[in-house]
JSON list of C-alpha atoms in Angstrom, two decimals:
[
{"chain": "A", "resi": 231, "resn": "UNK", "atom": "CA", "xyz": [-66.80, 54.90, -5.31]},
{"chain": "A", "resi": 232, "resn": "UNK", "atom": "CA", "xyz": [-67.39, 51.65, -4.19]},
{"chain": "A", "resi": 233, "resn": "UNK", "atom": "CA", "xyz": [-67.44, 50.32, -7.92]},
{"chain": "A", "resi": 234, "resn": "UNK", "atom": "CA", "xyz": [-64.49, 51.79, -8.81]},
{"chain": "A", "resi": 235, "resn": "UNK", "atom": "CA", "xyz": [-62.76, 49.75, -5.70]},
{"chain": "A", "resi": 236, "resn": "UNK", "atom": "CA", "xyz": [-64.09, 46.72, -7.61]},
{"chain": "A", "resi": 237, "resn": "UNK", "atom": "CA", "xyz": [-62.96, 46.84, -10.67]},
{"chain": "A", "resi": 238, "resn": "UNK", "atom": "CA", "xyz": [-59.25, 47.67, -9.24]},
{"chain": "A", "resi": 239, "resn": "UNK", "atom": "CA", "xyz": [-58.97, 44.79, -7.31]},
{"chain": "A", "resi": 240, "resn": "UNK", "atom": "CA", "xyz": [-59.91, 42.84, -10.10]},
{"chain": "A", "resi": 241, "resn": "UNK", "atom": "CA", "xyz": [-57.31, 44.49, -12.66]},
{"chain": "A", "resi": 242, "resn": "UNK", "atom": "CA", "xyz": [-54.54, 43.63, -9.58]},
{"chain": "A", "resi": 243, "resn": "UNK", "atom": "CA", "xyz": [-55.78, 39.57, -10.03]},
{"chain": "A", "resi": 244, "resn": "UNK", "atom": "CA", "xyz": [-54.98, 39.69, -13.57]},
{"chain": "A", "resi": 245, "resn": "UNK", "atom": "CA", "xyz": [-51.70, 40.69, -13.58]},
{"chain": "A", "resi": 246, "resn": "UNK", "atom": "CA", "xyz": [-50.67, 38.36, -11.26]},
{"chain": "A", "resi": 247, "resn": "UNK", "atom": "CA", "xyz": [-50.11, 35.60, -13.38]},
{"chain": "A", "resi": 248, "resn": "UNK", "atom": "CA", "xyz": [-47.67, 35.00, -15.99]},
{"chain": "A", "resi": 249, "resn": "UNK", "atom": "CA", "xyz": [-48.29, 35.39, -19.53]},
{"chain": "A", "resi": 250, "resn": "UNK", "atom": "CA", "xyz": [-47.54, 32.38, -22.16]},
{"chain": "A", "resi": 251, "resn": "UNK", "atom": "CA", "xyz": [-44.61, 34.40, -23.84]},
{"chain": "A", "resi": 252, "resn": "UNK", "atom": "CA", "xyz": [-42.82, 34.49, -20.25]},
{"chain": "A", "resi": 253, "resn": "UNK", "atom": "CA", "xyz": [-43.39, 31.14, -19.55]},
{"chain": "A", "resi": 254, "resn": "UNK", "atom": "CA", "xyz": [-41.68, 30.42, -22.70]},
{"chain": "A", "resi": 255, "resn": "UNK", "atom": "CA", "xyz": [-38.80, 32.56, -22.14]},
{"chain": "A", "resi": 256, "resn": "UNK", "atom": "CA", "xyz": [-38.22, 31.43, -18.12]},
{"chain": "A", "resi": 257, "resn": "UNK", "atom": "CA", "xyz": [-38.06, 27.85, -19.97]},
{"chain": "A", "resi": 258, "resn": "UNK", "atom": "CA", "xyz": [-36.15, 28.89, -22.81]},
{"chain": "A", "resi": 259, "resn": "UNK", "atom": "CA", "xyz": [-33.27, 30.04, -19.61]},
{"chain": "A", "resi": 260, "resn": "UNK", "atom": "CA", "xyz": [-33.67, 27.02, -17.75]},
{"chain": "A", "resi": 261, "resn": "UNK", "atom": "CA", "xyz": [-32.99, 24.66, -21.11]},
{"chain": "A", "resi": 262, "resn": "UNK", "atom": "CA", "xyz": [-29.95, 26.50, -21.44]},
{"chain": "A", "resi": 263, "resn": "UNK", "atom": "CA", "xyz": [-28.85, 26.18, -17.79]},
{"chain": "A", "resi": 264, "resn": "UNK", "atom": "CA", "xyz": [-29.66, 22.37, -17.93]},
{"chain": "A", "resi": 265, "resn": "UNK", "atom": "CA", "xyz": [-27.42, 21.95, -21.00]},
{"chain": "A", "resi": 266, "resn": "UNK", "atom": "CA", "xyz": [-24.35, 23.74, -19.46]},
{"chain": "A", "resi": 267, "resn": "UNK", "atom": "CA", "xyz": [-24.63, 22.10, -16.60]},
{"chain": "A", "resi": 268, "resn": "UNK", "atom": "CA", "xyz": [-24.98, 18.88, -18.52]},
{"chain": "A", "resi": 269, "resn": "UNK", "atom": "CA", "xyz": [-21.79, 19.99, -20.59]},
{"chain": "A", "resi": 270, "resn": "UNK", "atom": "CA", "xyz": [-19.81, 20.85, -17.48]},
{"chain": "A", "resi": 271, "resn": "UNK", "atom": "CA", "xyz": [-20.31, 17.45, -16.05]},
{"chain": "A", "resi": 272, "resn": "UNK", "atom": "CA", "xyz": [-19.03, 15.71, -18.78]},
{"chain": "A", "resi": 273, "resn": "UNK", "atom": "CA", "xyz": [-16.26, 17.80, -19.20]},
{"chain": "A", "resi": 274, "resn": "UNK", "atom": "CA", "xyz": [-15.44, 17.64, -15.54]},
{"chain": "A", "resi": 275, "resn": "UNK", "atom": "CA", "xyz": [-16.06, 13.08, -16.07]},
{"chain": "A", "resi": 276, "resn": "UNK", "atom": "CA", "xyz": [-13.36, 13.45, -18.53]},
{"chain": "A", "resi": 277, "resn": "UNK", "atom": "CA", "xyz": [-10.91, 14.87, -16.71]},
{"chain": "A", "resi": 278, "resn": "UNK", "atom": "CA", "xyz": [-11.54, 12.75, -13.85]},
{"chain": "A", "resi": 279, "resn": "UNK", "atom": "CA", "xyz": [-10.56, 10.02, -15.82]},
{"chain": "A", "resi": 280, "resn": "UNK", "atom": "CA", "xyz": [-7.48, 11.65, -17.18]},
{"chain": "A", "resi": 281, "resn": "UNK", "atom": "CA", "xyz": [-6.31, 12.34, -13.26]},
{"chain": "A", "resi": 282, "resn": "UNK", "atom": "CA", "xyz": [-6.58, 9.05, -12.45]},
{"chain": "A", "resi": 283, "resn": "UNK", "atom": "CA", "xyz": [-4.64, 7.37, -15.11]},
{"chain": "A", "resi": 284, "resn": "UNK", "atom": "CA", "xyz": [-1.90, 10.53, -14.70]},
{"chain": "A", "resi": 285, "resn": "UNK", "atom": "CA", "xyz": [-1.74, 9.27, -10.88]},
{"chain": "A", "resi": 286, "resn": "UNK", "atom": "CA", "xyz": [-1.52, 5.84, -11.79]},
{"chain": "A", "resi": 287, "resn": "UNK", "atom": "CA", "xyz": [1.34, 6.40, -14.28]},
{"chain": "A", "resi": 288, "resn": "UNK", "atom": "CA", "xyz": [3.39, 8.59, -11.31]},
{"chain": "A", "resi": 289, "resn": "UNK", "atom": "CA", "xyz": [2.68, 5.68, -9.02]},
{"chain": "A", "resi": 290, "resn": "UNK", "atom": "CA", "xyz": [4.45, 3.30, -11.63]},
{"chain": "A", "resi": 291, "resn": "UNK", "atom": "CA", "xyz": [7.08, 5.97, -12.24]},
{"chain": "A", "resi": 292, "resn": "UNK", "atom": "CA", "xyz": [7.51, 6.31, -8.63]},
{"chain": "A", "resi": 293, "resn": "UNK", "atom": "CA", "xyz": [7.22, 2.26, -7.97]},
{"chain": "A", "resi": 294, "resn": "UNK", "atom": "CA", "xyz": [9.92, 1.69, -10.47]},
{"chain": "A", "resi": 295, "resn": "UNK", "atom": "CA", "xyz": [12.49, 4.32, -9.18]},
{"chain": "A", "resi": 296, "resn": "UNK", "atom": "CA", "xyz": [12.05, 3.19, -5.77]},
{"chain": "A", "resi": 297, "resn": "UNK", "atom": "CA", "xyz": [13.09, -0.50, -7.58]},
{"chain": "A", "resi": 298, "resn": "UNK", "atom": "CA", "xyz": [15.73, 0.90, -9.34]},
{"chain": "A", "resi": 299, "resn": "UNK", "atom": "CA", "xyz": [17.09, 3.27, -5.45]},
{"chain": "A", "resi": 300, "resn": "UNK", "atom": "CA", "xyz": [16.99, -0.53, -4.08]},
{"chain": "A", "resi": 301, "resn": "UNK", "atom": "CA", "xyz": [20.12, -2.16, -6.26]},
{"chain": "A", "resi": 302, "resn": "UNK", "atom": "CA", "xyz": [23.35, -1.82, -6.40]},
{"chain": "A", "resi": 303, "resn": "UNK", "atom": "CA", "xyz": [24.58, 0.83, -9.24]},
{"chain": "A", "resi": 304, "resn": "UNK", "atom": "CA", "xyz": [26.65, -1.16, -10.76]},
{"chain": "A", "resi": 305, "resn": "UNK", "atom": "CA", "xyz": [23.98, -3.37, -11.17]},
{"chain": "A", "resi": 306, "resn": "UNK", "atom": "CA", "xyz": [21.30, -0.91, -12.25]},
{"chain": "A", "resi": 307, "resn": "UNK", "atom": "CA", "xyz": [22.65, -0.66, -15.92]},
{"chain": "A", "resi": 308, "resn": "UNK", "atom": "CA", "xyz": [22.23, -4.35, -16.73]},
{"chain": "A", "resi": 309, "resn": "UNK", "atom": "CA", "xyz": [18.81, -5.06, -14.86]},
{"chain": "A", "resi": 310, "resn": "UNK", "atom": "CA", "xyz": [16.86, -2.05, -15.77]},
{"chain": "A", "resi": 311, "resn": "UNK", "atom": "CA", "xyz": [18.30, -1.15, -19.08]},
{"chain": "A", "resi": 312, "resn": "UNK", "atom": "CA", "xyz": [15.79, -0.70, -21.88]},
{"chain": "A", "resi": 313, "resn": "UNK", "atom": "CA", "xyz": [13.14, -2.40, -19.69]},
{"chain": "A", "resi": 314, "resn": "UNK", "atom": "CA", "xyz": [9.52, -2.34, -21.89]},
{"chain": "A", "resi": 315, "resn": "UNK", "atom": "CA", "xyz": [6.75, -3.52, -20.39]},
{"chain": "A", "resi": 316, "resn": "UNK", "atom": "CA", "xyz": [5.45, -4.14, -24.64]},
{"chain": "A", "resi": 317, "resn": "UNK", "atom": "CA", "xyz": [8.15, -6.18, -24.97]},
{"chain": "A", "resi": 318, "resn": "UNK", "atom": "CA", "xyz": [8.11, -9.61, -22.43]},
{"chain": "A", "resi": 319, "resn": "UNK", "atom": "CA", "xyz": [11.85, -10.33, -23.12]},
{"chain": "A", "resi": 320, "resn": "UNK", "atom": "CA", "xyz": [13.31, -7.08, -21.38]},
{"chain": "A", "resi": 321, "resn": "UNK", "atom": "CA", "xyz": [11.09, -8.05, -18.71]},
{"chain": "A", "resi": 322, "resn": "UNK", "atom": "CA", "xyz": [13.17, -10.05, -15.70]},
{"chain": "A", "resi": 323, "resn": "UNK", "atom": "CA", "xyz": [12.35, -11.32, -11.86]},
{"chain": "A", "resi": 324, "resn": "UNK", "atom": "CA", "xyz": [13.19, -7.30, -10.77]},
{"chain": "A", "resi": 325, "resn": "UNK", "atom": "CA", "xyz": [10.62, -5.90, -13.03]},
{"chain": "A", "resi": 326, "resn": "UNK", "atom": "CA", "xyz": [7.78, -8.14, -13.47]},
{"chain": "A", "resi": 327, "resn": "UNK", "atom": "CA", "xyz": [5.82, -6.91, -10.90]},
{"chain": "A", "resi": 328, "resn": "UNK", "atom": "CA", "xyz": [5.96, -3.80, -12.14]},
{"chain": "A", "resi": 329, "resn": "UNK", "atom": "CA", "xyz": [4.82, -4.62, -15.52]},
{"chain": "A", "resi": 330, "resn": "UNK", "atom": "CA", "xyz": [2.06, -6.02, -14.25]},
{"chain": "A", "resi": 331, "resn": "UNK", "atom": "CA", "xyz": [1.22, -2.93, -12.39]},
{"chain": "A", "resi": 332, "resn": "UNK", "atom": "CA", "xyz": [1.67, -1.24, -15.68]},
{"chain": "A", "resi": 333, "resn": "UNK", "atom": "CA", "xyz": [-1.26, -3.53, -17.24]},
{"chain": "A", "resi": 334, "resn": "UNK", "atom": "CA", "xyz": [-3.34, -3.49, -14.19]},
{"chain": "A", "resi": 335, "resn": "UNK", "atom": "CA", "xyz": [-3.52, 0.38, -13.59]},
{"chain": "A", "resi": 336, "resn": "UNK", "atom": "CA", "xyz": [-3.25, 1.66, -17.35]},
{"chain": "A", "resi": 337, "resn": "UNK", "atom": "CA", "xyz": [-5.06, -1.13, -18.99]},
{"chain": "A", "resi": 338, "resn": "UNK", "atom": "CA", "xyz": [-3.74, -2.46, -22.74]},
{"chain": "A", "resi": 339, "resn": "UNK", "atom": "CA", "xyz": [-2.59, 0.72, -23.77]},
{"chain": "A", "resi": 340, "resn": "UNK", "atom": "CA", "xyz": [-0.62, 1.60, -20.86]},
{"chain": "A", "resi": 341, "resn": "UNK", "atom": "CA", "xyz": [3.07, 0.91, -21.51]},
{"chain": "A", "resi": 342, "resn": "UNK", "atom": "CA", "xyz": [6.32, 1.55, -19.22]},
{"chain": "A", "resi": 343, "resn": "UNK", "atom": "CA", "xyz": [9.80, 1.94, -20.80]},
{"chain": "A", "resi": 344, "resn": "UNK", "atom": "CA", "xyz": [13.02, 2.35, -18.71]},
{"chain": "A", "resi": 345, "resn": "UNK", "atom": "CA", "xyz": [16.52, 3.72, -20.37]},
{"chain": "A", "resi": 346, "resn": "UNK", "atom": "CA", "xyz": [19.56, 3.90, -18.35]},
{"chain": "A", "resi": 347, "resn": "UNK", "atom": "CA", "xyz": [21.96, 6.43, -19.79]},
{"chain": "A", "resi": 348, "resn": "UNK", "atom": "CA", "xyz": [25.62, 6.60, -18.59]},
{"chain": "A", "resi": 349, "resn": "UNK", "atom": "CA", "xyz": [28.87, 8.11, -19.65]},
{"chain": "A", "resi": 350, "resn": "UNK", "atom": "CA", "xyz": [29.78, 5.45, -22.74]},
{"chain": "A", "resi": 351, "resn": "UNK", "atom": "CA", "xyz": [26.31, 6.73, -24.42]},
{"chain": "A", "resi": 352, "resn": "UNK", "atom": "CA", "xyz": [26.55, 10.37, -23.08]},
{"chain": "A", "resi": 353, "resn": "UNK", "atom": "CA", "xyz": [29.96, 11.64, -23.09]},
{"chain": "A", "resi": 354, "resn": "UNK", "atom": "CA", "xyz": [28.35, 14.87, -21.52]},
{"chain": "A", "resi": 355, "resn": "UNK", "atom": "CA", "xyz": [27.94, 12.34, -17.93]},
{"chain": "A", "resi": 356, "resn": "UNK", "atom": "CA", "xyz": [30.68, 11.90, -15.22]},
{"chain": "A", "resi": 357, "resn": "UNK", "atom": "CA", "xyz": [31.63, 8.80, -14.73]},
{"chain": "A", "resi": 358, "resn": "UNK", "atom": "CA", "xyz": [29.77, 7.38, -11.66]},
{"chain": "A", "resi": 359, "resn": "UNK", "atom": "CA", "xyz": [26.43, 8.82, -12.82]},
{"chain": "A", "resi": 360, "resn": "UNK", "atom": "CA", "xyz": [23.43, 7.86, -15.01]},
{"chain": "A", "resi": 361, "resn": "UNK", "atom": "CA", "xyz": [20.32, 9.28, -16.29]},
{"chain": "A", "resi": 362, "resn": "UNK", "atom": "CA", "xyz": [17.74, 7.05, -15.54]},
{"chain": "A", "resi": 363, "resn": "UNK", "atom": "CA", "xyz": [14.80, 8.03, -17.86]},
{"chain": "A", "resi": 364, "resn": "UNK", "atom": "CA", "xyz": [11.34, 6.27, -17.05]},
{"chain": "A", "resi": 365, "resn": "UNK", "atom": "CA", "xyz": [8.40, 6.96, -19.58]},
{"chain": "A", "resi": 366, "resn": "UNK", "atom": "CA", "xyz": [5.27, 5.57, -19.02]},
{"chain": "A", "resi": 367, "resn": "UNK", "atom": "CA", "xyz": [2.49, 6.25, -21.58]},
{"chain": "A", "resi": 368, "resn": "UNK", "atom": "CA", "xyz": [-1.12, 5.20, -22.18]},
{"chain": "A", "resi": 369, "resn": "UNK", "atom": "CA", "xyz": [-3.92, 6.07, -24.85]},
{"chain": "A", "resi": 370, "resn": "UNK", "atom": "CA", "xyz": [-7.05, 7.93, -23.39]},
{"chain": "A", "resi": 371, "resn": "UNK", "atom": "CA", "xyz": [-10.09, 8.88, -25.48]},
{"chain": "A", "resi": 372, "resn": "UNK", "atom": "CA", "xyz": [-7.86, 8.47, -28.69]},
{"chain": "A", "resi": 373, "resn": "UNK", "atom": "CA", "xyz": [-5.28, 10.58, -27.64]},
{"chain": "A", "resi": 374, "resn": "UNK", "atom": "CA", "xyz": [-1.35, 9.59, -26.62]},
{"chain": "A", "resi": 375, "resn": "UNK", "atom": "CA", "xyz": [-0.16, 10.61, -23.58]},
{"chain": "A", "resi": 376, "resn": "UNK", "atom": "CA", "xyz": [2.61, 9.92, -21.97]},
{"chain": "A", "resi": 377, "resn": "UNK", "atom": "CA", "xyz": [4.47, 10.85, -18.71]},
{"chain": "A", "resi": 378, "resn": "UNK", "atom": "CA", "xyz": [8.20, 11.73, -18.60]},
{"chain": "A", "resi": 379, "resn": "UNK", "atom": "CA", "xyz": [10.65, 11.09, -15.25]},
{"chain": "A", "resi": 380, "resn": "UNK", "atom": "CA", "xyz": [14.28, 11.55, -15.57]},
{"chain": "A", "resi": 381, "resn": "UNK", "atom": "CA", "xyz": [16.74, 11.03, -12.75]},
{"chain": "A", "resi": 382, "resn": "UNK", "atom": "CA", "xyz": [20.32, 11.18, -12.10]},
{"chain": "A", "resi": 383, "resn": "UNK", "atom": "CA", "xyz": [22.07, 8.67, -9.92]},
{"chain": "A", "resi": 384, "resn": "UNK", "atom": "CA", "xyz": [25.82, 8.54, -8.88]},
{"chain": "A", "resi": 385, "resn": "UNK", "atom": "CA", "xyz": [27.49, 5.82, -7.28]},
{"chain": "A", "resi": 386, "resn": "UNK", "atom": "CA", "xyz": [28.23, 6.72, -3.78]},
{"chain": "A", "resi": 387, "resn": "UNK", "atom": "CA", "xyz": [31.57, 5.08, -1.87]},
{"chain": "A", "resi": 388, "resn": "UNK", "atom": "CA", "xyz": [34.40, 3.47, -3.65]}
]
């Protein structure tokens, strides 16, 4: 009896151990789990990037409005009107800074474009009020995007 004790303990030693064909397979799994993982940070750098240039552009959008709360109304139609930060001569002393912003945070394909919209273009406005539409757009990874604001402001008082 004592031999077959022996040759038990033996047969338990061998399988133990992990045969070639496993190892292959347990590295086959953790390729694959490398690679997604590789994949999802990528993915996950890419929209990163994305966030921060869409919180830049509400930052300008928000910048600009809080120019445009700061003026008189009657004087909002003639200094932000058709304000493009691609085009230097719609640029004045009101929105320079902000153009500069524009360039700073969105780099050279980051543009901003102000419209001011009142009743003589948009017979569907009271009088006293315009749509103040704010666009600011940039290119990212080939792709146009852009980033729509549109307010309505009335003159208040006579």
């Amino acid at each position: 009896m004592a031999k077959h004790r022996a040759s038990r303990s033996i047969m338990r030693r061998v399988d133990v151990g992990f045969s070639l064909i496993e190892l292959l397979v347990a590295m086959s799994l953790l390729g694959i789990g490398l690679l997604a993982i590789g994949k999802m940070v990528a993915s996950s750098r890419r929209h990163m990037t994305y966030s921060r240039a869409e919180t830049s552009a509400v930052s300008l959008a928000t910048e600009i409005k809080e120019r445009i709360f700061t003026e008189n109304f009657d004087d909002i139609k003639p200094v932000f009107d058709n304000a493009d930060t691609d085009d230097p001569s719609t640029i004045n002393d009101s929105t320079d800074d902000w153009a500069n912003h524009v360039d700073d945070l969105l780099g050279a394909t980051g543009r901003g474009r102000v419209n001011i919209v009142d009743d003589s273009e948009d017979p569907t406005l009271p009088v006293d009020l315009v749509r103040v539409e704010i666009i600011i757009s940039w290119s990212e990874g080939g792709t146009d995007r852009s980033l729509p604001h549109t307010i309505l402001l009335s003159k208040v008082g006579i």
